[in-house]
């Protein structure tokens, strides 16, 4: 069974990244399925992007819009996507979240520019 199936299907996921000193920083974000993993979309200058660049260790868990975890927390690996990945995730967000998703993506591109956001691609941790 895919450990990321439940979080990928959720409306929101709590994405937890880790500071250099090991402290966890959790953020509720929109999520879309992406192959055997999941993807989220965020500002390229966000703290989570900096932490993912340093260490791809993350945890994900389904949550409500305030970040209150509603399901099982899963250890995973994250990496930043390229422009094609980011475009793919933007389209998927528009499909999953409807008008609000499309408007959010559109306004981000108009007001911040196409390179102001990046896809975060999350994959399951494999043993071995």
mmCIF file of N, CA and C in Angstrom:
data_model
loop_
_atom_site.group_PDB
_atom_site.id
_atom_site.type_symbol
_atom_site.label_atom_id
_atom_site.label_comp_id
_atom_site.label_asym_id
_atom_site.label_seq_id
_atom_site.Cartn_x
_atom_site.Cartn_y
_atom_site.Cartn_z
ATOM 1 N N UNK A 1 0.833 -1.190 0.000
ATOM 2 C CA UNK A 1 0.000 0.000 0.000
ATOM 3 C C UNK A 1 0.878 1.253 0.000
ATOM 4 N N UNK A 2 0.435 2.267 -0.698
ATOM 5 C CA UNK A 2 1.175 3.521 -0.775
ATOM 6 C C UNK A 2 0.928 4.335 0.498
ATOM 7 N N UNK A 3 1.967 4.610 1.276
ATOM 8 C CA UNK A 3 1.775 5.347 2.527
ATOM 9 C C UNK A 3 1.340 6.798 2.325
ATOM 10 N N UNK A 4 1.518 7.336 1.115
ATOM 11 C CA UNK A 4 1.134 8.726 0.852
ATOM 12 C C UNK A 4 -0.241 8.855 0.208
ATOM 13 N N UNK A 5 -0.962 7.742 0.023
ATOM 14 C CA UNK A 5 -2.273 7.790 -0.634
ATOM 15 C C UNK A 5 -3.271 8.630 0.165
ATOM 16 N N UNK A 6 -3.343 8.431 1.471
ATOM 17 C CA UNK A 6 -4.298 9.190 2.285
ATOM 18 C C UNK A 6 -3.968 10.688 2.294
ATOM 19 N N UNK A 7 -2.716 11.073 2.577
ATOM 20 C CA UNK A 7 -2.430 12.508 2.529
ATOM 21 C C UNK A 7 -2.647 13.113 1.141
ATOM 22 N N UNK A 8 -2.311 12.393 0.086
ATOM 23 C CA UNK A 8 -2.458 12.926 -1.276
ATOM 24 C C UNK A 8 -3.915 13.180 -1.629
ATOM 25 N N UNK A 9 -4.825 12.412 -1.051
ATOM 26 C CA UNK A 9 -6.250 12.561 -1.338
ATOM 27 C C UNK A 9 -6.920 13.625 -0.463
ATOM 28 N N UNK A 10 -6.241 14.066 0.583
ATOM 29 C CA UNK A 10 -6.828 15.035 1.512
ATOM 30 C C UNK A 10 -6.976 16.411 0.865
ATOM 31 N N UNK A 11 -7.821 17.243 1.458
ATOM 32 C CA UNK A 11 -7.968 18.613 0.970
ATOM 33 C C UNK A 11 -6.755 19.445 1.382
ATOM 34 N N UNK A 12 -6.281 19.234 2.600
ATOM 35 C CA UNK A 12 -5.088 19.922 3.113
ATOM 36 C C UNK A 12 -4.160 18.885 3.704
ATOM 37 N N UNK A 13 -2.873 19.203 3.664
ATOM 38 C CA UNK A 13 -1.885 18.353 4.308
ATOM 39 C C UNK A 13 -0.990 19.235 5.161
ATOM 40 N N UNK A 14 -0.618 18.703 6.315
ATOM 41 C CA UNK A 14 0.365 19.375 7.155
ATOM 42 C C UNK A 14 1.736 18.908 6.676
ATOM 43 N N UNK A 15 2.477 19.833 6.085
ATOM 44 C CA UNK A 15 3.832 19.547 5.609
ATOM 45 C C UNK A 15 4.798 20.030 6.678
ATOM 46 N N UNK A 16 5.562 19.111 7.229
ATOM 47 C CA UNK A 16 6.517 19.456 8.278
ATOM 48 C C UNK A 16 7.920 19.345 7.729
ATOM 49 N N UNK A 17 8.661 20.435 7.841
ATOM 50 C CA UNK A 17 10.075 20.474 7.483
ATOM 51 C C UNK A 17 10.861 20.669 8.773
ATOM 52 N N UNK A 18 12.172 20.512 8.681
ATOM 53 C CA UNK A 18 12.987 20.518 9.898
ATOM 54 C C UNK A 18 14.134 21.513 9.793
ATOM 55 N N UNK A 19 14.276 22.320 10.851
ATOM 56 C CA UNK A 19 15.362 23.289 10.934
ATOM 57 C C UNK A 19 16.677 22.559 11.193
ATOM 58 N N UNK A 20 17.783 23.300 11.062
ATOM 59 C CA UNK A 20 19.111 22.715 11.304
ATOM 60 C C UNK A 20 19.216 22.075 12.674
ATOM 61 N N UNK A 21 18.581 22.711 13.674
ATOM 62 C CA UNK A 21 18.658 22.185 15.038
ATOM 63 C C UNK A 21 17.651 21.069 15.297
ATOM 64 N N UNK A 22 16.908 20.661 14.272
ATOM 65 C CA UNK A 22 15.974 19.547 14.402
ATOM 66 C C UNK A 22 14.546 19.941 14.741
ATOM 67 N N UNK A 23 14.306 21.211 15.053
ATOM 68 C CA UNK A 23 12.942 21.635 15.371
ATOM 69 C C UNK A 23 12.050 21.525 14.149
ATOM 70 N N UNK A 24 10.846 21.026 14.377
ATOM 71 C CA UNK A 24 9.870 20.839 13.306
ATOM 72 C C UNK A 24 9.100 22.126 13.059
ATOM 73 N N UNK A 25 8.827 22.395 11.778
ATOM 74 C CA UNK A 25 7.998 23.541 11.369
ATOM 75 C C UNK A 25 6.912 22.982 10.453
ATOM 76 N N UNK A 26 5.654 23.054 10.902
ATOM 77 C CA UNK A 26 4.533 22.499 10.140
ATOM 78 C C UNK A 26 3.709 23.609 9.502
ATOM 79 N N UNK A 27 3.256 23.353 8.284
ATOM 80 C CA UNK A 27 2.454 24.310 7.539
ATOM 81 C C UNK A 27 1.328 23.572 6.829
ATOM 82 N N UNK A 28 0.071 24.024 6.976
ATOM 83 C CA UNK A 28 -1.002 23.419 6.181
ATOM 84 C C UNK A 28 -0.948 23.951 4.751
ATOM 85 N N UNK A 29 -1.014 23.052 3.779
ATOM 86 C CA UNK A 29 -0.931 23.430 2.374
ATOM 87 C C UNK A 29 -1.911 22.595 1.551
ATOM 88 N N UNK A 30 -2.281 23.132 0.383
ATOM 89 C CA UNK A 30 -3.045 22.350 -0.583
ATOM 90 C C UNK A 30 -2.153 21.239 -1.114
ATOM 91 N N UNK A 31 -2.750 20.142 -1.514
ATOM 92 C CA UNK A 31 -1.986 18.976 -1.947
ATOM 93 C C UNK A 31 -2.672 18.312 -3.134
ATOM 94 N N UNK A 32 -1.857 17.758 -4.023
ATOM 95 C CA UNK A 32 -2.378 16.972 -5.141
ATOM 96 C C UNK A 32 -1.580 15.673 -5.244
ATOM 97 N N UNK A 33 -2.231 14.582 -5.679
ATOM 98 C CA UNK A 33 -1.491 13.348 -5.934
ATOM 99 C C UNK A 33 -0.494 13.580 -7.064
ATOM 100 N N UNK A 34 0.641 12.896 -6.991
ATOM 101 C CA UNK A 34 1.672 13.034 -8.020
ATOM 102 C C UNK A 34 2.407 11.710 -8.132
ATOM 103 N N UNK A 35 1.963 10.858 -9.055
ATOM 104 C CA UNK A 35 2.551 9.529 -9.179
ATOM 105 C C UNK A 35 2.330 8.741 -7.902
ATOM 106 N N UNK A 36 3.409 8.147 -7.357
ATOM 107 C CA UNK A 36 3.261 7.407 -6.096
ATOM 108 C C UNK A 36 3.471 8.315 -4.885
ATOM 109 N N UNK A 37 3.576 9.621 -5.131
ATOM 110 C CA UNK A 37 3.771 10.583 -4.049
ATOM 111 C C UNK A 37 2.695 11.644 -4.073
ATOM 112 N N UNK A 38 3.083 12.822 -3.662
ATOM 113 C CA UNK A 38 2.177 13.957 -3.669
ATOM 114 C C UNK A 38 2.975 15.209 -3.960
ATOM 115 N N UNK A 39 2.259 16.277 -4.262
ATOM 116 C CA UNK A 39 2.924 17.536 -4.565
ATOM 117 C C UNK A 39 2.166 18.673 -3.910
ATOM 118 N N UNK A 40 2.923 19.676 -3.484
ATOM 119 C CA UNK A 40 2.345 20.908 -2.976
ATOM 120 C C UNK A 40 2.992 22.054 -3.734
ATOM 121 N N UNK A 41 2.446 23.220 -3.571
ATOM 122 C CA UNK A 41 2.883 24.406 -4.302
ATOM 123 C C UNK A 41 3.103 25.497 -3.283
ATOM 124 N N UNK A 42 4.220 26.204 -3.356
ATOM 125 C CA UNK A 42 4.533 27.207 -2.349
ATOM 126 C C UNK A 42 5.385 28.312 -2.944
ATOM 127 N N UNK A 43 5.527 29.378 -2.192
ATOM 128 C CA UNK A 43 6.399 30.484 -2.615
ATOM 129 C C UNK A 43 7.846 30.013 -2.631
ATOM 130 N N UNK A 44 8.565 30.411 -3.652
ATOM 131 C CA UNK A 44 9.963 30.001 -3.805
ATOM 132 C C UNK A 44 10.854 30.576 -2.711
ATOM 133 N N UNK A 45 10.442 31.675 -2.084
ATOM 134 C CA UNK A 45 11.254 32.290 -1.038
ATOM 135 C C UNK A 45 10.793 31.905 0.375
ATOM 136 N N UNK A 46 9.979 30.872 0.491
ATOM 137 C CA UNK A 46 9.460 30.474 1.798
ATOM 138 C C UNK A 46 10.518 29.727 2.616
ATOM 139 N N UNK A 47 10.317 29.727 3.903
ATOM 140 C CA UNK A 47 11.219 29.005 4.792
ATOM 141 C C UNK A 47 11.237 27.520 4.505
ATOM 142 N N UNK A 48 10.080 26.950 4.151
ATOM 143 C CA UNK A 48 10.046 25.510 3.884
ATOM 144 C C UNK A 48 10.921 25.150 2.687
ATOM 145 N N UNK A 49 10.995 26.035 1.692
ATOM 146 C CA UNK A 49 11.854 25.779 0.532
ATOM 147 C C UNK A 49 13.312 25.764 0.959
ATOM 148 N N UNK A 50 13.709 26.701 1.781
ATOM 149 C CA UNK A 50 15.080 26.743 2.296
ATOM 150 C C UNK A 50 15.409 25.459 3.065
ATOM 151 N N UNK A 51 14.472 25.028 3.910
ATOM 152 C CA UNK A 51 14.720 23.818 4.706
ATOM 153 C C UNK A 51 14.753 22.573 3.825
ATOM 154 N N UNK A 52 13.921 22.509 2.787
ATOM 155 C CA UNK A 52 13.931 21.352 1.882
ATOM 156 C C UNK A 52 15.225 21.316 1.077
ATOM 157 N N UNK A 53 15.728 22.480 0.684
ATOM 158 C CA UNK A 53 17.016 22.511 -0.036
ATOM 159 C C UNK A 53 18.135 21.928 0.835
ATOM 160 N N UNK A 54 18.091 22.235 2.128
ATOM 161 C CA UNK A 54 19.124 21.767 3.039
ATOM 162 C C UNK A 54 18.963 20.276 3.341
ATOM 163 N N UNK A 55 17.739 19.872 3.587
ATOM 164 C CA UNK A 55 17.457 18.479 3.922
ATOM 165 C C UNK A 55 16.078 18.136 3.397
ATOM 166 N N UNK A 56 15.968 17.116 2.621
ATOM 167 C CA UNK A 56 14.683 16.733 2.058
ATOM 168 C C UNK A 56 13.787 15.970 3.007
ATOM 169 N N UNK A 57 14.188 15.846 4.258
ATOM 170 C CA UNK A 57 13.364 15.113 5.234
ATOM 171 C C UNK A 57 12.108 15.924 5.562
ATOM 172 N N UNK A 58 10.941 15.288 5.402
ATOM 173 C CA UNK A 58 9.671 15.907 5.747
ATOM 174 C C UNK A 58 8.756 14.844 6.344
ATOM 175 N N UNK A 59 7.702 15.311 6.979
ATOM 176 C CA UNK A 59 6.570 14.447 7.294
ATOM 177 C C UNK A 59 5.331 15.108 6.715
ATOM 178 N N UNK A 60 4.341 14.290 6.403
ATOM 179 C CA UNK A 60 3.067 14.792 5.900
ATOM 180 C C UNK A 60 1.948 14.071 6.632
ATOM 181 N N UNK A 61 0.848 14.789 6.818
ATOM 182 C CA UNK A 61 -0.335 14.209 7.441
ATOM 183 C C UNK A 61 -1.561 14.990 6.980
ATOM 184 N N UNK A 62 -2.673 14.302 6.754
ATOM 185 C CA UNK A 62 -3.897 15.028 6.440
ATOM 186 C C UNK A 62 -4.220 15.975 7.598
ATOM 187 N N UNK A 63 -4.794 17.134 7.261
ATOM 188 C CA UNK A 63 -5.133 18.100 8.302
ATOM 189 C C UNK A 63 -6.300 18.962 7.852
ATOM 190 N N UNK A 64 -6.788 19.800 8.759
ATOM 191 C CA UNK A 64 -7.801 20.773 8.372
ATOM 192 C C UNK A 64 -7.094 22.052 7.927
ATOM 193 N N UNK A 65 -7.854 23.068 7.549
ATOM 194 C CA UNK A 65 -7.234 24.276 6.993
ATOM 195 C C UNK A 65 -6.413 25.048 8.019
ATOM 196 N N UNK A 66 -6.587 24.742 9.292
ATOM 197 C CA UNK A 66 -5.789 25.385 10.342
ATOM 198 C C UNK A 66 -4.526 24.597 10.682
ATOM 199 N N UNK A 67 -4.380 23.419 10.102
ATOM 200 C CA UNK A 67 -3.201 22.611 10.367
ATOM 201 C C UNK A 67 -3.379 21.564 11.444
ATOM 202 N N UNK A 68 -4.602 21.395 11.951
ATOM 203 C CA UNK A 68 -4.862 20.355 12.952
ATOM 204 C C UNK A 68 -4.867 19.001 12.257
ATOM 205 N N UNK A 69 -3.928 18.149 12.629
ATOM 206 C CA UNK A 69 -3.749 16.857 11.976
ATOM 207 C C UNK A 69 -4.975 15.974 12.213
ATOM 208 N N UNK A 70 -5.447 15.348 11.122
ATOM 209 C CA UNK A 70 -6.644 14.517 11.175
ATOM 210 C C UNK A 70 -6.384 13.065 10.781
ATOM 211 N N UNK A 71 -5.142 12.726 10.508
ATOM 212 C CA UNK A 71 -4.811 11.369 10.082
ATOM 213 C C UNK A 71 -3.393 11.011 10.467
ATOM 214 N N UNK A 72 -2.937 9.911 9.933
ATOM 215 C CA UNK A 72 -1.611 9.387 10.250
ATOM 216 C C UNK A 72 -0.501 10.247 9.648
ATOM 217 N N UNK A 73 0.556 10.465 10.422
ATOM 218 C CA UNK A 73 1.742 11.195 9.950
ATOM 219 C C UNK A 73 2.686 10.208 9.271
ATOM 220 N N UNK A 74 3.199 10.603 8.106
ATOM 221 C CA UNK A 74 4.051 9.734 7.295
ATOM 222 C C UNK A 74 5.394 10.414 7.053
ATOM 223 N N UNK A 75 6.491 9.696 7.317
ATOM 224 C CA UNK A 75 7.844 10.170 6.975
ATOM 225 C C UNK A 75 8.002 10.107 5.460
ATOM 226 N N UNK A 76 8.627 11.130 4.890
ATOM 227 C CA UNK A 76 8.784 11.177 3.433
ATOM 228 C C UNK A 76 10.032 11.982 3.071
ATOM 229 N N UNK A 77 10.311 12.041 1.778
ATOM 230 C CA UNK A 77 11.416 12.835 1.229
ATOM 231 C C UNK A 77 10.820 13.859 0.279
ATOM 232 N N UNK A 78 11.363 15.062 0.299
ATOM 233 C CA UNK A 78 10.868 16.117 -0.584
ATOM 234 C C UNK A 78 12.014 16.668 -1.414
ATOM 235 N N UNK A 79 11.651 17.122 -2.596
ATOM 236 C CA UNK A 79 12.600 17.827 -3.457
ATOM 237 C C UNK A 79 11.831 18.917 -4.174
ATOM 238 N N UNK A 80 12.552 19.908 -4.627
ATOM 239 C CA UNK A 80 11.936 21.001 -5.356
ATOM 240 C C UNK A 80 11.834 20.632 -6.825
ATOM 241 N N UNK A 81 10.700 20.921 -7.423
ATOM 242 C CA UNK A 81 10.490 20.611 -8.823
ATOM 243 C C UNK A 81 11.073 21.683 -9.736
ATOM 244 N N UNK A 82 11.199 21.335 -10.998
ATOM 245 C CA UNK A 82 11.633 22.307 -11.996
ATOM 246 C C UNK A 82 10.399 23.040 -12.543
ATOM 247 N N UNK A 83 10.584 23.866 -13.539
ATOM 248 C CA UNK A 83 9.469 24.657 -14.081
ATOM 249 C C UNK A 83 8.354 23.757 -14.616
ATOM 250 N N UNK A 84 8.712 22.669 -15.303
ATOM 251 C CA UNK A 84 7.689 21.764 -15.836
ATOM 252 C C UNK A 84 6.890 21.120 -14.697
ATOM 253 N N UNK A 85 7.572 20.726 -13.634
ATOM 254 C CA UNK A 85 6.884 20.166 -12.468
ATOM 255 C C UNK A 85 5.934 21.199 -11.868
ATOM 256 N N UNK A 86 6.408 22.417 -11.722
ATOM 257 C CA UNK A 86 5.595 23.479 -11.127
ATOM 258 C C UNK A 86 4.370 23.760 -11.985
ATOM 259 N N UNK A 87 4.534 23.805 -13.293
ATOM 260 C CA UNK A 87 3.386 24.010 -14.185
ATOM 261 C C UNK A 87 2.386 22.869 -14.060
ATOM 262 N N UNK A 88 2.886 21.630 -13.983
ATOM 263 C CA UNK A 88 2.011 20.456 -13.839
ATOM 264 C C UNK A 88 1.219 20.530 -12.533
ATOM 265 N N UNK A 89 1.896 20.909 -11.457
ATOM 266 C CA UNK A 89 1.236 20.997 -10.153
ATOM 267 C C UNK A 89 0.217 22.136 -10.138
ATOM 268 N N UNK A 90 0.536 23.251 -10.771
ATOM 269 C CA UNK A 90 -0.435 24.358 -10.873
ATOM 270 C C UNK A 90 -1.718 23.886 -11.556
ATOM 271 N N UNK A 91 -1.574 23.154 -12.647
ATOM 272 C CA UNK A 91 -2.756 22.649 -13.368
ATOM 273 C C UNK A 91 -3.551 21.680 -12.488
ATOM 274 N N UNK A 92 -2.848 20.815 -11.789
ATOM 275 C CA UNK A 92 -3.519 19.841 -10.915
ATOM 276 C C UNK A 92 -4.261 20.538 -9.775
ATOM 277 N N UNK A 93 -3.676 21.591 -9.243
ATOM 278 C CA UNK A 93 -4.355 22.362 -8.192
ATOM 279 C C UNK A 93 -5.635 22.979 -8.729
ATOM 280 N N UNK A 94 -5.585 23.488 -9.939
ATOM 281 C CA UNK A 94 -6.779 24.059 -10.556
ATOM 282 C C UNK A 94 -7.878 23.028 -10.725
ATOM 283 N N UNK A 95 -7.492 21.807 -11.108
ATOM 284 C CA UNK A 95 -8.492 20.739 -11.267
ATOM 285 C C UNK A 95 -9.073 20.327 -9.914
ATOM 286 N N UNK A 96 -8.223 20.149 -8.917
ATOM 287 C CA UNK A 96 -8.687 19.649 -7.621
ATOM 288 C C UNK A 96 -9.475 20.699 -6.839
ATOM 289 N N UNK A 97 -9.020 21.943 -6.860
ATOM 290 C CA UNK A 97 -9.617 22.970 -6.008
ATOM 291 C C UNK A 97 -10.562 23.898 -6.768
ATOM 292 N N UNK A 98 -10.807 23.602 -8.039
ATOM 293 C CA UNK A 98 -11.803 24.337 -8.796
ATOM 294 C C UNK A 98 -11.464 25.811 -8.972
ATOM 295 N N UNK A 99 -12.502 26.631 -8.920
ATOM 296 C CA UNK A 99 -12.346 28.054 -9.168
ATOM 297 C C UNK A 99 -11.366 28.702 -8.192
ATOM 298 N N UNK A 100 -11.459 28.364 -6.914
ATOM 299 C CA UNK A 100 -10.546 28.992 -5.941
ATOM 300 C C UNK A 100 -9.094 28.608 -6.230
ATOM 301 N N UNK A 101 -8.856 27.366 -6.654
ATOM 302 C CA UNK A 101 -7.507 26.957 -7.011
ATOM 303 C C UNK A 101 -6.987 27.693 -8.229
ATOM 304 N N UNK A 102 -7.829 27.786 -9.260
ATOM 305 C CA UNK A 102 -7.415 28.479 -10.484
ATOM 306 C C UNK A 102 -7.162 29.962 -10.225
ATOM 307 N N UNK A 103 -8.025 30.591 -9.432
ATOM 308 C CA UNK A 103 -7.829 32.013 -9.118
ATOM 309 C C UNK A 103 -6.577 32.252 -8.295
ATOM 310 N N UNK A 104 -6.291 31.372 -7.361
ATOM 311 C CA UNK A 104 -5.093 31.519 -6.541
ATOM 312 C C UNK A 104 -3.837 31.403 -7.392
ATOM 313 N N UNK A 105 -3.789 30.395 -8.244
ATOM 314 C CA UNK A 105 -2.637 30.206 -9.134
ATOM 315 C C UNK A 105 -2.502 31.393 -10.083
ATOM 316 N N UNK A 106 -3.614 31.811 -10.684
ATOM 317 C CA UNK A 106 -3.589 32.930 -11.622
ATOM 318 C C UNK A 106 -3.095 34.204 -10.942
ATOM 319 N N UNK A 107 -3.651 34.532 -9.775
ATOM 320 C CA UNK A 107 -3.253 35.777 -9.112
ATOM 321 C C UNK A 107 -1.788 35.738 -8.679
ATOM 322 N N UNK A 108 -1.305 34.578 -8.295
ATOM 323 C CA UNK A 108 0.107 34.463 -7.940
ATOM 324 C C UNK A 108 0.992 34.759 -9.144
ATOM 325 N N UNK A 109 0.627 34.218 -10.292
ATOM 326 C CA UNK A 109 1.423 34.457 -11.514
ATOM 327 C C UNK A 109 1.373 35.922 -11.921
ATOM 328 N N UNK A 110 0.201 36.541 -11.816
ATOM 329 C CA UNK A 110 0.043 37.938 -12.229
ATOM 330 C C UNK A 110 0.800 38.872 -11.289
ATOM 331 N N UNK A 111 0.629 38.684 -9.989
ATOM 332 C CA UNK A 111 1.189 39.629 -9.024
ATOM 333 C C UNK A 111 2.625 39.339 -8.602
ATOM 334 N N UNK A 112 3.044 38.080 -8.660
ATOM 335 C CA UNK A 112 4.398 37.736 -8.220
ATOM 336 C C UNK A 112 5.297 37.268 -9.356
ATOM 337 N N UNK A 113 4.710 36.803 -10.449
ATOM 338 C CA UNK A 113 5.497 36.284 -11.559
ATOM 339 C C UNK A 113 5.545 34.769 -11.557
ATOM 340 N N UNK A 114 5.874 34.208 -12.695
ATOM 341 C CA UNK A 114 5.861 32.753 -12.877
ATOM 342 C C UNK A 114 6.901 32.034 -12.028
ATOM 343 N N UNK A 115 7.997 32.703 -11.703
ATOM 344 C CA UNK A 115 9.066 32.043 -10.951
ATOM 345 C C UNK A 115 8.976 32.259 -9.445
ATOM 346 N N UNK A 116 7.913 32.883 -8.981
ATOM 347 C CA UNK A 116 7.777 33.182 -7.554
ATOM 348 C C UNK A 116 7.301 31.983 -6.745
ATOM 349 N N UNK A 117 6.840 30.937 -7.433
ATOM 350 C CA UNK A 117 6.388 29.736 -6.742
ATOM 351 C C UNK A 117 7.098 28.514 -7.301
ATOM 352 N N UNK A 118 7.062 27.456 -6.515
ATOM 353 C CA UNK A 118 7.743 26.220 -6.904
ATOM 354 C C UNK A 118 6.934 25.028 -6.400
ATOM 355 N N UNK A 119 7.028 23.936 -7.137
ATOM 356 C CA UNK A 119 6.411 22.690 -6.687
ATOM 357 C C UNK A 119 7.350 21.977 -5.727
ATOM 358 N N UNK A 120 6.762 21.428 -4.691
ATOM 359 C CA UNK A 120 7.485 20.553 -3.764
ATOM 360 C C UNK A 120 6.966 19.158 -4.021
ATOM 361 N N UNK A 121 7.838 18.263 -4.452
ATOM 362 C CA UNK A 121 7.474 16.891 -4.793
ATOM 363 C C UNK A 121 7.865 15.987 -3.640
ATOM 364 N N UNK A 122 6.897 15.282 -3.102
ATOM 365 C CA UNK A 122 7.093 14.453 -1.917
ATOM 366 C C UNK A 122 6.937 13.001 -2.298
ATOM 367 N N UNK A 123 7.904 12.192 -1.926
ATOM 368 C CA UNK A 123 7.867 10.769 -2.259
ATOM 369 C C UNK A 123 8.016 9.944 -0.980
ATOM 370 N N UNK A 124 7.498 8.720 -1.017
ATOM 371 C CA UNK A 124 7.595 7.871 0.170
ATOM 372 C C UNK A 124 9.039 7.488 0.460
ATOM 373 N N UNK A 125 9.333 7.295 1.720
ATOM 374 C CA UNK A 125 10.647 6.812 2.126
ATOM 375 C C UNK A 125 10.645 5.308 1.877
ATOM 376 N N UNK A 126 11.652 4.838 1.153
ATOM 377 C CA UNK A 126 11.743 3.406 0.874
ATOM 378 C C UNK A 126 12.846 2.795 1.730
ATOM 379 N N UNK A 127 12.589 1.605 2.195
ATOM 380 C CA UNK A 127 13.606 0.890 2.980
ATOM 381 C C UNK A 127 14.616 0.286 2.020
ATOM 382 N N UNK A 128 15.877 0.463 2.390
ATOM 383 C CA UNK A 128 16.930 -0.163 1.604
ATOM 384 C C UNK A 128 17.532 0.651 0.613
#
